XYZ file of C-alpha atoms in Angstrom:
627
model
C 39.913 117.480 107.243
C 40.581 120.465 109.461
C 42.236 123.600 108.196
C 45.983 123.508 108.825
C 49.166 125.590 108.706
C 52.758 124.337 108.616
C 55.598 126.431 109.991
C 58.934 125.095 108.792
C 61.442 126.132 111.419
C 60.466 126.016 115.094
C 63.122 128.369 116.416
C 62.332 131.871 117.679
C 61.129 133.098 114.260
C 58.701 130.225 113.878
C 57.510 130.522 117.472
C 57.097 134.268 117.015
C 54.798 133.616 114.045
C 52.888 131.023 116.079
C 52.384 133.488 118.939
C 50.959 136.075 116.535
C 48.717 133.448 114.888
C 47.387 132.608 118.328
C 46.843 136.300 119.091
C 44.865 137.055 115.917
C 43.010 133.757 115.434
C 40.021 134.782 117.578
C 39.469 137.750 115.273
C 40.308 136.207 111.907
C 39.600 132.463 112.048
C 36.936 130.691 114.068
C 37.022 127.120 112.749
C 39.259 124.294 113.935
C 42.880 124.999 113.057
C 45.933 122.722 113.293
C 49.389 124.293 113.281
C 52.366 122.015 112.555
C 55.845 123.070 113.706
C 58.477 121.194 111.678
C 62.133 121.317 112.701
C 64.792 118.623 113.308
C 66.155 120.798 116.142
C 64.384 121.344 119.486
C 61.179 123.337 119.125
C 61.434 126.787 120.678
C 65.208 127.021 120.535
C 65.850 125.764 117.006
C 69.320 125.205 115.635
C 71.141 128.341 116.811
C 69.865 128.326 120.381
C 69.683 124.575 120.971
C 70.791 123.186 124.292
C 73.251 120.755 122.679
C 76.147 123.174 122.210
C 79.149 124.367 124.163
C 78.182 125.943 127.500
C 80.902 128.523 126.839
C 78.959 130.179 124.014
C 77.041 133.247 125.144
C 74.362 135.546 123.819
C 75.221 138.993 122.509
C 72.317 140.559 124.415
C 71.721 141.195 128.103
C 68.908 139.352 129.859
C 66.888 142.561 130.220
C 67.177 143.207 126.484
C 65.520 140.011 125.230
C 61.830 139.408 124.720
C 59.586 137.419 122.401
C 56.418 139.304 123.242
C 54.590 142.414 122.118
C 54.143 145.294 124.541
C 52.509 148.733 124.503
C 55.266 150.138 122.285
C 54.439 147.784 119.383
C 52.258 149.262 116.644
C 50.549 146.399 114.817
C 47.094 145.270 113.680
C 46.937 142.251 115.956
C 46.233 142.417 119.689
C 49.025 143.224 122.133
C 49.591 140.220 124.404
C 52.453 140.905 126.829
C 54.679 138.196 128.189
C 57.849 137.951 130.241
C 61.176 139.144 128.941
C 64.152 136.866 129.562
C 64.932 138.768 132.772
C 61.348 138.643 134.023
C 61.163 134.919 133.276
C 64.443 134.314 135.097
C 63.187 136.169 138.170
C 59.962 134.166 138.254
C 61.640 130.745 138.410
C 61.678 129.042 141.793
C 64.042 126.451 143.209
C 61.356 123.840 142.514
C 61.409 124.869 138.841
C 65.177 124.278 138.766
C 65.087 120.874 140.423
C 65.483 118.870 137.220
C 67.870 121.300 135.502
C 71.527 120.418 134.914
C 73.428 121.810 137.949
C 75.577 124.165 135.862
C 72.518 125.737 134.191
C 70.690 126.097 137.494
C 73.758 127.808 138.971
C 73.924 130.179 136.010
C 70.236 131.023 136.375
C 70.660 131.821 140.067
C 73.546 134.182 139.303
C 71.966 135.947 136.341
C 71.210 139.685 136.572
C 69.491 142.169 134.274
C 72.879 143.043 132.759
C 74.196 139.482 132.376
C 74.993 138.147 128.915
C 73.629 134.623 129.451
C 74.762 131.441 127.762
C 72.946 130.303 124.647
C 71.933 127.190 126.551
C 70.102 129.360 129.089
C 68.437 131.259 126.237
C 67.343 127.850 124.967
C 65.442 127.366 128.232
C 63.726 130.747 127.887
C 62.689 130.039 124.306
C 61.336 126.608 125.266
C 59.344 128.259 128.068
C 57.941 130.792 125.597
C 56.754 127.988 123.321
C 55.135 126.162 126.227
C 53.350 129.343 127.287
C 52.157 130.093 123.741
C 50.784 126.572 123.377
C 49.102 126.756 126.787
C 47.379 130.016 125.836
C 46.133 128.940 122.402
C 42.496 129.662 121.564
C 40.245 126.626 122.005
C 39.991 126.111 118.243
C 43.775 125.977 117.636
C 46.013 122.937 118.198
C 49.785 122.693 117.760
C 51.693 119.599 116.614
C 55.492 119.439 116.826
C 57.402 117.339 114.279
C 61.062 116.794 115.197
C 62.015 116.154 111.588
C 63.278 117.915 108.497
C 60.937 119.248 105.830
C 62.310 118.077 102.489
C 59.843 119.219 99.831
C 56.731 121.252 99.091
C 54.194 120.629 96.341
C 50.604 121.603 95.673
C 47.638 119.315 95.174
C 44.039 120.402 94.647
C 44.774 123.833 96.056
C 46.369 122.496 99.251
C 50.033 122.421 100.217
C 51.753 119.067 100.635
C 54.845 119.210 102.835
C 57.224 116.252 102.664
C 58.703 115.448 106.083
C 61.712 113.176 106.527
C 60.710 109.898 108.194
C 57.043 110.903 108.559
C 53.913 110.967 106.401
C 53.529 114.107 104.325
C 51.496 116.940 105.836
C 48.616 118.325 103.788
C 47.950 121.879 104.902
C 46.405 125.091 103.623
C 49.317 127.472 104.156
C 53.054 127.147 104.762
C 55.491 129.534 106.434
C 59.216 128.984 105.843
C 60.968 130.270 108.964
C 64.215 128.316 108.912
C 66.590 131.131 109.820
C 70.109 131.145 108.347
C 70.321 128.483 105.634
C 73.433 126.533 104.770
C 74.788 126.825 101.253
C 77.380 124.992 99.212
C 80.587 126.973 98.612
C 80.644 129.781 96.068
C 82.652 129.139 92.884
C 85.588 131.065 94.367
C 85.364 129.164 97.654
C 85.109 125.837 95.829
C 88.115 126.704 93.679
C 90.077 127.584 96.810
C 88.943 124.368 98.492
C 89.993 122.289 95.481
C 93.369 124.021 95.233
C 93.991 123.639 98.961
C 93.020 119.952 98.954
C 95.284 119.262 95.984
C 98.196 120.729 97.956
C 97.390 118.901 101.180
C 96.170 122.099 102.866
C 93.081 122.581 105.033
C 90.434 125.158 104.200
C 87.203 125.583 106.179
C 84.668 127.494 104.033
C 82.009 129.699 105.675
C 79.574 127.816 107.921
C 78.030 127.928 111.384
C 81.129 127.907 113.590
C 79.355 125.813 116.219
C 78.960 123.068 113.613
C 82.531 123.232 112.254
C 84.926 120.338 112.768
C 87.674 122.208 114.588
C 89.529 118.993 115.406
C 91.488 119.595 112.173
C 93.173 122.549 113.903
C 96.371 121.261 115.516
C 97.719 122.599 118.823
C 100.498 125.126 118.348
C 99.971 125.743 114.656
C 99.311 129.111 113.038
C 95.772 129.490 111.703
C 94.752 132.245 109.305
C 91.203 133.399 110.142
C 89.342 135.557 107.648
C 86.472 137.453 109.280
C 86.219 139.302 112.595
C 82.483 139.220 113.313
C 80.461 137.012 115.609
C 81.532 133.775 113.928
C 85.130 134.715 114.709
C 84.209 135.259 118.364
C 82.736 131.744 118.481
C 85.888 130.397 116.845
C 88.001 132.128 119.487
C 85.914 130.696 122.325
C 86.007 127.138 121.006
C 89.731 127.091 120.194
C 90.926 128.573 123.496
C 88.553 128.155 126.443
C 86.998 125.247 124.568
C 90.365 123.488 124.653
C 90.918 123.954 128.344
C 92.478 127.402 128.540
C 91.159 129.833 131.110
C 91.099 133.531 131.902
C 92.229 134.858 135.281
C 91.588 138.264 136.812
C 94.661 139.787 138.418
C 96.141 143.104 139.509
C 97.062 143.892 135.920
C 93.676 142.963 134.505
C 92.570 139.862 132.679
C 95.173 137.323 131.559
C 95.015 134.051 129.653
C 96.355 130.787 131.080
C 96.956 128.351 128.216
C 96.180 124.658 128.231
C 98.881 123.803 125.696
C 96.299 122.629 123.155
C 95.553 125.981 121.536
C 96.705 127.234 118.133
C 97.801 130.754 117.219
C 95.232 132.795 115.280
C 96.206 135.483 112.796
C 92.981 137.267 111.927
C 91.811 139.943 109.573
C 89.058 141.222 107.322
C 88.527 144.056 104.848
C 87.643 146.409 107.742
C 90.321 144.791 109.900
C 88.567 145.478 113.192
C 86.423 143.285 115.435
C 82.808 144.356 115.868
C 82.235 147.073 118.456
C 81.414 145.840 121.942
C 77.847 145.821 123.146
C 77.050 148.650 125.527
C 76.954 147.738 129.216
C 74.780 150.539 130.554
C 71.255 151.922 130.330
C 70.010 155.159 128.822
C 69.946 158.042 131.292
C 67.583 160.172 129.211
C 65.158 157.444 128.215
C 64.434 156.254 124.709
C 65.014 159.010 122.138
C 61.883 159.987 120.151
C 62.840 158.307 116.890
C 62.255 158.244 113.992
C 62.392 162.014 113.765
C 64.061 162.777 110.430
C 64.092 159.512 108.464
C 60.339 158.979 108.497
C 58.195 157.257 105.857
C 56.545 160.574 104.997
C 59.882 162.288 104.406
C 61.348 159.397 102.434
C 58.249 158.904 100.280
C 58.374 162.570 99.239
C 61.900 162.250 97.801
C 62.335 161.945 94.002
C 62.806 158.399 92.664
C 64.755 156.263 92.282
C 66.590 156.784 95.531
C 70.299 156.319 96.118
C 71.051 155.290 99.692
C 74.374 157.091 100.091
C 73.327 160.180 98.157
C 69.699 160.679 99.230
C 69.157 158.729 102.434
C 72.462 158.650 104.282
C 72.277 162.360 105.281
C 68.897 161.633 106.902
C 70.116 158.310 108.345
C 73.196 159.938 109.861
C 71.157 162.821 111.260
C 68.708 160.341 112.829
C 71.425 158.192 114.406
C 73.265 161.288 115.633
C 69.980 162.623 117.054
C 69.808 159.530 119.256
C 73.397 160.174 120.338
C 72.883 163.860 121.166
C 69.489 163.312 122.824
C 71.256 161.063 125.313
C 74.288 163.369 125.631
C 72.375 166.600 126.288
C 69.666 165.164 128.538
C 71.719 162.437 130.212
C 75.014 164.341 130.591
C 74.183 168.076 130.702
C 77.525 168.787 132.348
C 79.311 167.785 129.126
C 77.580 170.279 126.818
C 77.564 174.060 126.435
C 73.892 174.520 125.529
C 70.614 173.327 127.006
C 68.707 170.728 124.952
C 65.832 173.161 124.457
C 68.176 175.483 122.564
C 70.258 172.842 120.802
C 67.438 170.608 119.530
C 65.611 173.153 117.278
C 68.891 174.405 115.838
C 70.010 170.832 115.135
C 66.667 169.963 113.536
C 66.876 172.909 111.146
C 70.319 172.055 109.738
C 71.453 169.550 107.116
C 73.758 166.793 108.262
C 77.441 167.438 107.553
C 76.803 171.044 106.546
C 79.291 173.699 107.726
C 76.577 175.111 109.972
C 75.961 171.702 111.563
C 79.682 171.194 112.095
C 79.922 174.627 113.723
C 76.914 173.936 115.981
C 78.323 170.623 117.181
C 81.774 172.083 117.811
C 80.378 174.947 119.874
C 77.741 172.940 121.764
C 79.888 169.858 122.478
C 83.327 171.018 123.664
C 85.090 167.624 123.862
C 85.504 165.911 120.458
C 85.117 162.502 122.130
C 81.485 163.429 122.821
C 80.740 164.094 119.143
C 79.619 161.153 117.044
C 82.234 160.140 114.453
C 80.766 157.923 111.747
C 84.084 157.402 109.968
C 85.690 156.105 113.149
C 82.672 153.899 113.914
C 82.759 152.398 110.429
C 86.532 152.035 110.007
C 88.070 152.192 113.501
C 91.500 150.958 112.396
C 91.952 153.182 109.362
C 95.137 155.222 109.546
C 97.117 152.484 111.253
C 100.374 151.424 109.619
C 103.226 149.239 110.805
C 106.357 147.665 109.426
C 105.688 144.260 110.948
C 102.915 142.164 112.427
C 104.480 142.476 115.884
C 104.703 146.260 115.649
C 101.017 146.491 114.697
C 99.618 144.592 117.690
C 99.922 147.226 120.459
C 98.446 149.839 118.105
C 95.436 147.639 117.454
C 94.990 146.704 121.103
C 95.004 150.362 122.124
C 92.105 151.121 119.792
C 90.134 148.043 120.815
C 90.660 148.878 124.496
C 89.500 152.465 124.043
C 86.395 151.327 122.173
C 85.647 148.832 124.940
C 86.087 151.540 127.568
C 83.542 153.760 125.842
C 81.009 150.924 125.618
C 81.306 150.029 129.324
C 81.865 153.436 130.974
C 78.605 155.289 131.768
C 80.334 158.517 130.796
C 79.686 157.405 127.195
C 76.005 156.372 127.159
C 75.440 158.372 123.916
C 76.668 155.212 122.150
C 73.459 153.530 123.347
C 71.364 156.469 122.195
C 72.859 156.104 118.725
C 72.250 152.347 118.792
C 68.573 152.886 119.645
C 68.175 155.336 116.757
C 70.040 152.962 114.462
C 67.386 150.301 115.039
C 64.727 152.753 113.852
C 66.834 153.575 110.805
C 67.278 149.883 110.039
C 63.525 149.376 110.038
C 62.925 152.236 107.630
C 65.674 151.130 105.244
C 64.107 147.661 105.249
C 60.801 149.241 104.238
C 62.482 151.323 101.540
C 64.142 148.256 100.044
C 60.961 146.205 100.133
C 58.949 148.963 98.497
C 61.398 149.114 95.583
C 62.321 152.744 96.226
C 66.089 152.244 95.864
C 67.789 152.035 92.515
C 69.213 148.640 91.634
C 72.700 150.139 91.558
C 72.285 151.499 95.064
C 70.964 148.174 96.335
C 73.954 146.417 94.794
C 76.525 148.936 95.998
C 75.204 150.751 99.077
C 73.002 148.252 100.904
C 75.871 145.778 101.547
C 77.900 148.666 102.988
C 75.006 149.702 105.265
C 74.406 146.122 106.426
C 78.104 145.700 107.204
C 78.201 149.005 109.076
C 75.060 148.121 111.053
C 76.423 144.689 111.984
C 79.743 146.158 113.107
C 78.176 148.831 115.304
C 74.992 147.146 116.542
C 75.690 143.404 116.528
C 78.944 143.078 118.401
C 79.975 140.773 121.251
C 79.631 141.433 124.981
C 82.399 143.439 126.579
C 83.767 140.428 128.452
C 84.481 138.754 125.101
C 86.427 141.808 123.954
C 88.444 141.686 127.180
C 89.195 138.032 126.480
C 90.243 138.879 122.937
C 92.621 141.523 124.261
C 94.039 139.041 126.803
C 94.645 136.477 124.073
C 96.350 139.131 121.962
C 98.550 140.217 124.888
C 99.545 136.571 125.353
C 100.449 136.245 121.664
C 97.722 133.750 120.773
C 95.726 136.168 118.567
C 97.283 138.652 116.180
C 95.532 141.155 113.906
C 96.450 141.865 110.306
C 94.709 145.249 110.185
C 92.492 146.646 107.410
C 92.790 145.474 103.821
C 93.405 141.769 104.453
C 94.407 139.610 101.506
C 94.908 135.839 101.210
C 96.407 133.669 98.491
C 98.178 130.308 98.322
C 101.141 128.679 96.679
C 102.626 125.190 96.830
C 103.901 125.824 100.353
C 100.595 126.923 101.854
C 98.393 129.929 102.453
C 99.805 133.419 102.647
C 98.072 136.378 104.297
C 98.820 140.040 104.703
C 97.141 143.439 104.554
C 97.512 146.907 103.134
C 98.281 147.993 106.716
C 101.415 145.842 106.632
C 102.685 146.876 103.208
C 106.252 145.625 102.807
C 106.052 143.180 105.727
C 106.544 139.487 104.981
C 103.264 137.565 104.702
C 101.994 135.220 107.375
C 102.185 131.600 106.244
C 99.991 128.676 107.278
C 98.648 125.359 106.069
C 95.110 126.127 107.311
C 92.631 128.895 106.496
C 89.279 129.365 108.253
C 86.626 131.617 106.744
C 85.071 132.699 110.034
C 81.653 133.837 108.870
C 78.269 132.495 107.880
C 77.729 131.478 104.261
C 76.238 134.189 102.112
C 72.557 133.490 101.451
C 71.952 131.753 98.132
C 68.852 130.311 96.541
C 71.005 128.835 93.784
C 73.466 127.119 96.125
C 71.132 126.321 99.019
C 71.717 123.099 100.926
C 68.058 123.044 101.980
C 66.224 120.384 99.947
C 62.833 122.081 100.255
C 64.102 125.385 98.925
C 66.197 123.642 96.250
C 63.110 121.790 95.054
C 61.073 124.987 94.798
C 63.884 126.683 92.907
C 64.093 123.794 90.411
C 60.397 124.195 89.557
C 60.469 127.985 89.468
C 58.209 128.266 92.522
C 60.729 130.358 94.394
C 63.068 132.936 92.941
C 66.279 134.688 93.881
C 66.553 138.450 93.880
C 68.737 139.637 90.999
C 69.610 143.332 90.728
C 69.795 144.723 87.187
C 70.532 148.146 85.770
C 68.269 150.019 83.360
C 69.652 148.053 80.409
C 68.901 144.715 82.066
C 72.542 143.920 82.824
C 73.034 141.980 86.068
C 74.586 144.046 88.829
C 74.399 141.525 91.649
C 72.804 138.245 92.684
C 71.799 138.915 96.293
C 71.051 135.241 96.980
C 67.870 136.230 98.827
C 64.451 134.607 98.453
C 62.036 137.077 96.886
C 58.981 137.758 99.027
C 56.194 140.308 99.000
C 57.342 143.026 101.418
C 54.034 143.489 103.229
C 53.552 139.899 104.348
C 56.382 137.627 103.172
C 54.383 135.855 100.453
C 56.753 133.847 98.225
C 57.312 135.240 94.734
C 57.923 132.748 91.929
C 60.186 133.006 88.888
C 57.394 134.675 86.888
C 57.015 137.375 89.519
C 53.740 136.123 90.984
C 53.133 135.989 94.736
C 51.752 132.748 96.138
C 48.916 133.603 98.500
C 49.436 130.578 100.758
C 53.216 130.272 100.871
C 55.245 132.645 103.020
C 58.850 133.032 104.119
C 60.472 135.054 106.894
C 64.052 135.406 108.020
C 67.528 136.518 106.939
C 67.381 134.449 103.742
C 64.536 136.626 102.371
C 64.415 140.094 100.819
C 62.786 141.487 103.987
C 65.749 141.864 106.324
C 64.436 142.053 109.873
C 66.991 142.680 112.620
C 66.850 139.565 114.784
C 64.243 136.964 115.678
C 63.759 138.433 119.164
C 64.177 141.955 120.391
C 64.512 144.471 123.221
C 61.355 145.314 125.153
C 59.742 148.711 124.614
C 61.238 149.321 121.169
C 58.249 148.945 118.804
C 60.444 146.292 117.267
C 60.309 145.636 113.536
C 60.562 141.884 114.125
C 57.378 141.816 116.222
C 55.489 144.063 113.801
C 56.507 141.915 110.852
C 55.641 138.665 112.645
C 52.195 140.137 113.220
C 51.740 141.144 109.580
C 52.818 137.723 108.307
C 50.678 135.817 110.816
C 47.578 137.807 109.913
C 48.204 137.308 106.196
C 48.530 133.561 106.794
C 45.248 133.460 108.708
C 43.461 135.531 106.057
C 44.704 133.153 103.341
C 42.853 130.221 104.899
C 39.515 128.964 103.589
C 36.800 130.279 105.856
C 38.867 133.196 107.178
C 36.970 136.214 108.447
C 37.613 139.596 106.894
C 39.967 141.767 108.920
C 37.549 144.648 108.361
C 34.527 142.718 109.650
């Protein structure tokens, strides 16, 4: 029998691991090697990026900002093997290549530019092309087998891993990588209680799930729908319920307007923050990539006394790092907007503590216009301070703030937003390392890390600007209304009621349907994945539980425990399994995205490399990495 690896999940994470296995195999493994990709969804694209979804759904990244390949910026142990970014791939395609494409996809490809936010179906084509290229470039000793089926169980026999595959013979392999991406979960106790209460009253409640897989036929035309959540799942919900039902947007002298089909509902939406995610930026850096990390470096963090508290010990460094990216772009990209040259400002900035009176004074004197100074409070809670006596009175106030935020993310006068975003990615990578290394106190992980993740998602993971324009058009037309910060929901015998602290004293919104517009929280305990559920039942996988010094439980994170360096699965006894690995958002190593921007020394590519090399070194007959 040849040596074999199984990768469960053949979307971009799984393909990224395969590419790194291929890159390092010549160095680390010389015998015959079979790699099995197991996924019921199309290999390359996987579930999220599959072709079989609405053509209206778009990516949240521009074509020039998507790659699956390492480049000279990536610092990793494996070899750098460049490949085309999405934009480079799109430019290389000829009319002959498009001959058998669906006409609408071919037309989209022809019209795509470096700054286009392409459809997810077009991204599916890029990811499939990446997989084909990786397979074509495999070393002679490596073969790939694709299984369009679901992995349902994992056991061990005589030191080898036995992977049960639905409708196929089991695969006996030497190492397994779980790369399934976001995993479905059954409702939480609170969600189940709400579902039971709603069902008993004849109401409709849609718990958190992938919006693209939701049955939205239960939403009736013309009815009021309460939507809880304003992130990317909400954007998908908006697309499917309006354009997806035949409505359309028209550009006119007054801007964008919505033309209804007559089949749409009315959405009343909110969340604790109350604001939609910030728009993606629609410009490039003028000053080039800022030299980050500069302040939040491993050496600086490792020298701090333990245990660390994120808000107390790290946030001043995090904020200074993110702001450094902002001001690097402002001073070097827009020198006409500042009162000092960068060569004078930068050393003074570097010497001061974040949020100190001296720092505040420096920024006020060097950056005359307050709009050019980074404002973390406004970025985190853009709607705070709003108040209105009625839902109708609140809407123009909300739209004004959304419109101004959109303007800043599309007007090249405000490219410092992109400088801050670039620095934020570096900060995210370091905080991931800090968490994995166990440097944060359990209390800080329970309290501060969820805040940081929410803040990062809001600032860095928002929709394209054209989606924000559509949201504003729908709001102007009265089809979407915002509740503002501090949303609350309850129900009585007549239906759901919703309001917010922003609308104190206003009558609640009433509806017979509530949609939780977000992904399910990760949960080992409540996972709908049979493989993971089976491993949990036998104690071969464990969920991260945060406890204080006395042992009291602070929080169940729901995340699969893995060894930070290489993703090795950790069992209930705390032991790492040397031939079982897991990567993705359901694990304790939170990597930002399965693909990345070129030239960013991306954490996702570095981690893929580390995991792939660990998998190869776990195999019988592997060569030493030091040989």
